[in-house]
Coordinates of C-alpha atoms in Angstrom, one line a residue:
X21 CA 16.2 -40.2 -5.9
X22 CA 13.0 -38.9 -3.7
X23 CA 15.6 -37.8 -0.7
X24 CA 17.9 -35.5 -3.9
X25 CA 14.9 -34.6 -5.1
X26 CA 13.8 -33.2 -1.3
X27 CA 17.1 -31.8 -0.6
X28 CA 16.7 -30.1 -3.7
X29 CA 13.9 -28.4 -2.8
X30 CA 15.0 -27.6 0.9
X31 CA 18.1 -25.6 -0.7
X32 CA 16.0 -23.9 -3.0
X33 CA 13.8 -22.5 -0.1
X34 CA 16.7 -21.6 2.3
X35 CA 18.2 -19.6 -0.7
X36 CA 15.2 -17.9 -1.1
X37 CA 14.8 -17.4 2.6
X38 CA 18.3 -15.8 2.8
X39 CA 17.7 -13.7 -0.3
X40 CA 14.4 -12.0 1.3
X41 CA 16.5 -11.6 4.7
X42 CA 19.2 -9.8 2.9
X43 CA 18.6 -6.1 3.2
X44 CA 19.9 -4.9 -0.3
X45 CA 16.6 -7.0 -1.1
X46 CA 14.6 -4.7 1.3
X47 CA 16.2 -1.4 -0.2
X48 CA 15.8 -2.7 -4.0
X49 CA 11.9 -3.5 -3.1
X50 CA 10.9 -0.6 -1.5
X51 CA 12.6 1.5 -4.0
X52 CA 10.8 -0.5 -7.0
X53 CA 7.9 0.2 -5.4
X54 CA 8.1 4.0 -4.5
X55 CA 8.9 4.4 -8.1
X56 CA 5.8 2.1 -9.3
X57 CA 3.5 3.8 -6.7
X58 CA 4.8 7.2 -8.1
X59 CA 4.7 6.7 -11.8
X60 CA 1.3 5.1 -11.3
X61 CA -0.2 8.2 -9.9
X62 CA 1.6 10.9 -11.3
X63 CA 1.3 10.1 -14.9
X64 CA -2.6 9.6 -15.3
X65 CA -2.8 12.4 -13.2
X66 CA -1.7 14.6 -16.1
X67 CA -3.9 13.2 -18.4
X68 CA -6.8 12.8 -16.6
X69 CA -10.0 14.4 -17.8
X70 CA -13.3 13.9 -16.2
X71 CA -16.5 13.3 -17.8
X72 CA -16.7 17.7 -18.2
X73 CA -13.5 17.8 -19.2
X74 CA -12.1 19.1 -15.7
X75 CA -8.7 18.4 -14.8
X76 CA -7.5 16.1 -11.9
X77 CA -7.1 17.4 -8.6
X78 CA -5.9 16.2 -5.4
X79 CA -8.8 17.9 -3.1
X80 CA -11.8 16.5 -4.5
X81 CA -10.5 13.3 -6.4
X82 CA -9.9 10.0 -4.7
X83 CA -6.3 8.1 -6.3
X84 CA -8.4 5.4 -7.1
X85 CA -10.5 7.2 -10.4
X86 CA -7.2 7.6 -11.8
X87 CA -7.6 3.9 -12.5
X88 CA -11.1 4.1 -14.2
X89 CA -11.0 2.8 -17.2
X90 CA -14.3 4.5 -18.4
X91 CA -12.8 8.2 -17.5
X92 CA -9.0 8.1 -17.3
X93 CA -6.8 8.1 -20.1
X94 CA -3.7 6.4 -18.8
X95 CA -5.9 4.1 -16.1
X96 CA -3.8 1.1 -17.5
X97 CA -0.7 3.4 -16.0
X98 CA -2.7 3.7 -12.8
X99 CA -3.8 -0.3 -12.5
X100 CA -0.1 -1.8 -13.4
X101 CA 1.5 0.3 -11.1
X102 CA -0.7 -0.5 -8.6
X103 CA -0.1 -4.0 -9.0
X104 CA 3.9 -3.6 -9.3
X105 CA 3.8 -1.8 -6.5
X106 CA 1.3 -4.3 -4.0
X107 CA 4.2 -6.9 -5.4
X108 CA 7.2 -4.8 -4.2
X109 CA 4.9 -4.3 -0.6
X110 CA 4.8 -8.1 -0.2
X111 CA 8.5 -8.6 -0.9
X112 CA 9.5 -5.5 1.4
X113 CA 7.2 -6.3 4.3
X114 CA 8.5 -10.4 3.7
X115 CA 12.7 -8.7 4.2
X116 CA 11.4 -6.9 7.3
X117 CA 9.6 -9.6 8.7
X118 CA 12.5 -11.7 8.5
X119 CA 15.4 -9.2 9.4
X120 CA 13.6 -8.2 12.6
X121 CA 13.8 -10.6 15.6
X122 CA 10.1 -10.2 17.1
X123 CA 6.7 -11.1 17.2
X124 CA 5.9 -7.8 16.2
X125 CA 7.7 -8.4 13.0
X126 CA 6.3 -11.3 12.3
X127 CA 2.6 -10.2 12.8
X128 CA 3.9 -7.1 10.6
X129 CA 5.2 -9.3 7.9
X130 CA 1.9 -11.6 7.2
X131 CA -0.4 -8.5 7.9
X132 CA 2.0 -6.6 5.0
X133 CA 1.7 -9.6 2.9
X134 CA -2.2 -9.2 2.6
X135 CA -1.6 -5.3 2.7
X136 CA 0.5 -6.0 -0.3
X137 CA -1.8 -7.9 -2.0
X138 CA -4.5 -6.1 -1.3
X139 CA -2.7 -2.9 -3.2
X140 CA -2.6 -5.2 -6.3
X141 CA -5.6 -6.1 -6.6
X142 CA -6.5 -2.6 -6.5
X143 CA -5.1 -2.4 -9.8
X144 CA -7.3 -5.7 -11.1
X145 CA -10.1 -4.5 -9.5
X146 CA -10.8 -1.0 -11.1
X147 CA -13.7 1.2 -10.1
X148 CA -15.9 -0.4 -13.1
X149 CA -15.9 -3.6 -10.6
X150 CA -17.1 -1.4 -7.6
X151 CA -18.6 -4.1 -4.9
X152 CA -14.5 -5.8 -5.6
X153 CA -12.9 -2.8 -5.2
X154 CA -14.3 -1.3 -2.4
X155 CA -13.5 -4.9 -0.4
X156 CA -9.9 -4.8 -1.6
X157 CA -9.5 -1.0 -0.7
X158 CA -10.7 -1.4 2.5
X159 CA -8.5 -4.4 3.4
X160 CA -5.5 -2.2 2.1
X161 CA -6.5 0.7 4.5
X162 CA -7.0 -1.6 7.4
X163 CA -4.0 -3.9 6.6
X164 CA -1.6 -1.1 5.7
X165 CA -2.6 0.4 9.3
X166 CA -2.0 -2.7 11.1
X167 CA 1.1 -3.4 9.0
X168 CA 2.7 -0.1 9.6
X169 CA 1.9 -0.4 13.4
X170 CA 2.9 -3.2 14.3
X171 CA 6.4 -2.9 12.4
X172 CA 6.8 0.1 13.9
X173 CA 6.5 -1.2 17.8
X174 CA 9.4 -4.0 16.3
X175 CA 11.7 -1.1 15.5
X176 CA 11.0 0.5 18.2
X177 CA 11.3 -2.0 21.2
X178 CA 14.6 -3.3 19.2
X179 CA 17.5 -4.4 21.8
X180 CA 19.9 -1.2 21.8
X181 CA 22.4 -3.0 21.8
X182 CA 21.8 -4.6 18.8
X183 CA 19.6 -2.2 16.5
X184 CA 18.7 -3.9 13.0
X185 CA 16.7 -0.8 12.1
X186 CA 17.4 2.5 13.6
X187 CA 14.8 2.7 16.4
X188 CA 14.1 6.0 15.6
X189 CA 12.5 5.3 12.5
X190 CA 9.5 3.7 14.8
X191 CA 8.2 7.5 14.9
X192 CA 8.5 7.7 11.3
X193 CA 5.5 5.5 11.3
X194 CA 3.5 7.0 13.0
X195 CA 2.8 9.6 10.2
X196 CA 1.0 6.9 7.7
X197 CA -0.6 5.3 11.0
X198 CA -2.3 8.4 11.8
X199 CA -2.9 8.9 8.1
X200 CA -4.8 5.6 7.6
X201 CA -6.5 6.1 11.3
X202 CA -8.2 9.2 10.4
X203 CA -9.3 7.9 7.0
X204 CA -10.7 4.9 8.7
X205 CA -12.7 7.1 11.3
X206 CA -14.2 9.1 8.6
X207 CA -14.9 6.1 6.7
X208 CA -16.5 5.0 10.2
X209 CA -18.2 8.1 10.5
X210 CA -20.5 7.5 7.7
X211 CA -20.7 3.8 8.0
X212 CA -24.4 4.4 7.8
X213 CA -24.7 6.2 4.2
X214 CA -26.5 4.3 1.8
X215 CA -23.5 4.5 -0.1
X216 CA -19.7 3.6 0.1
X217 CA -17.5 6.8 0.9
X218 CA -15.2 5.6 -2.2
X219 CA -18.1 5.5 -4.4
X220 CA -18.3 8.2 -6.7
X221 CA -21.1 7.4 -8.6
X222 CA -24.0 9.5 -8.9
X223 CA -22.3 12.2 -6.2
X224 CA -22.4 15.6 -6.4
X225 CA -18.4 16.7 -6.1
X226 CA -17.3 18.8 -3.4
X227 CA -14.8 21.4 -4.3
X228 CA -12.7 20.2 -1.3
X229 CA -13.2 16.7 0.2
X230 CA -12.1 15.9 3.2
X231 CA -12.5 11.8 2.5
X232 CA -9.9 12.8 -1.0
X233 CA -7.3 15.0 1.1
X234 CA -7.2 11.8 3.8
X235 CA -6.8 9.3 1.1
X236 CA -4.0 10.9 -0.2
X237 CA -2.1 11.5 2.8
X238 CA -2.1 8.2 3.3
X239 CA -0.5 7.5 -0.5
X240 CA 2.2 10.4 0.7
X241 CA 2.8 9.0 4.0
X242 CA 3.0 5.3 3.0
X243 CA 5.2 6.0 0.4
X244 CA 7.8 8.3 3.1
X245 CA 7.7 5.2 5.3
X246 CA 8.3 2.7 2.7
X247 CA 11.3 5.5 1.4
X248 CA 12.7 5.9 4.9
X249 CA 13.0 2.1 5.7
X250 CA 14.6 0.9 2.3
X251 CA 17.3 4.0 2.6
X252 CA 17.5 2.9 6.2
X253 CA 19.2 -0.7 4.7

């Protein structure tokens, strides 16, 4: 009964092993979770209104107040989809870690995995729970960098001869690594401020931000990464 009861279990796994290696998995994922990352943001942006009543904007607004409870209107549109989408990240970077034969891949895939994770709890974490959502921001910008990098080098030093992945989608990830490396300087650059860069509280805005525009092209670029590799499948 125990050895059924194993082989049971060992079936299970290698099914679910051989579904996340499948690549219509990869391209279903990463679709999911363009359109989750895209509703999230789009939709509270529109129907967001700060404490004076101003309207959102993309130069002196950081993605993450469009999950604040307190301030947006649609934050619960911001904070699911963030979640949904850190779930899609985890299954996307699992495919790819298994699809592509390397070390690289593999270090991609479990640094992906926390990147992934990270994204979601981005969404439980909202900016009411600052001190939590500054840690699990930070571990999505240093993760996501990481992640993108190293999958990236395994695309890119592919055999020719036998290319999973087009290796000229390596270069494609370069844009969200440089994204998420200039974010992190700035973020580096001010390491000493009494307060967090993503902490809005008590700030005078800027009419343009240089730490907002950053942030965002790193939503832009992730997103054209994660686009490029599920169409790629």
């Amino acid at each position: 009964m125990l050895y059924y009861m194993l082989e049971l279990v060992i079936n299970k796994q290698r099914c679910a092993m051989n579904l996340l290696a499948n690549p219509t998995t990869l391209k279903i994922a990463g679709l999911i979770g363009v359109f989750f990352g895209l509703i999230g943001v789009i939709v509270p942006s529109l129907a967001y209104r700060g404490t004076e009543g101003q309207k959102y904007s993309f130069l002196n607004h950081f993605i993450s107040e469009l999950g604040e409870v307190s301030i947006s209107r649609l934050a619960w549109v911001f904070n699911l989809g963030m979640i949904l989408a850190g779930i899609c990240i985890v299954i996307v970077s699992l495919s790819l870690g298994l699809i592509l034969p390397s070390f690289w891949a593999k270090a991609g895939m479990v640094l992906g995995t926390a990147t992934g994770v990270a994204l979601s709890m981005v969404g439980v974490f909202p900016m009411e729970k600052m001190k939590e959502h500054i840690a699990v921001a930070v571990a999505f910008f240093r993760g996501g960098f990481l992640m993108v990098l190293l999958f990236s080098l395994a695309i890119a030093l592919q055999n020719a001869d036998n290319q999973v992945v087009p290796r000229a989608l390596g270069l494609v990830g370069m844009l969200p690594v440089l994204a998420f490396g200039i974010f992190l300087g700035l973020m580096w650059s001010v390491r000493d401020q009494d307060r967090h860069t993503l902490d809005t509280t008590e700030k005078t805005r800027p009419r343009v931000s240089k730490f907002a525009i950053s942030e965002w092209s790193i939503f832009f670029a992730f997103i054209l990464w994660i686009l490029v590799i599920a169409l790629s499948m």
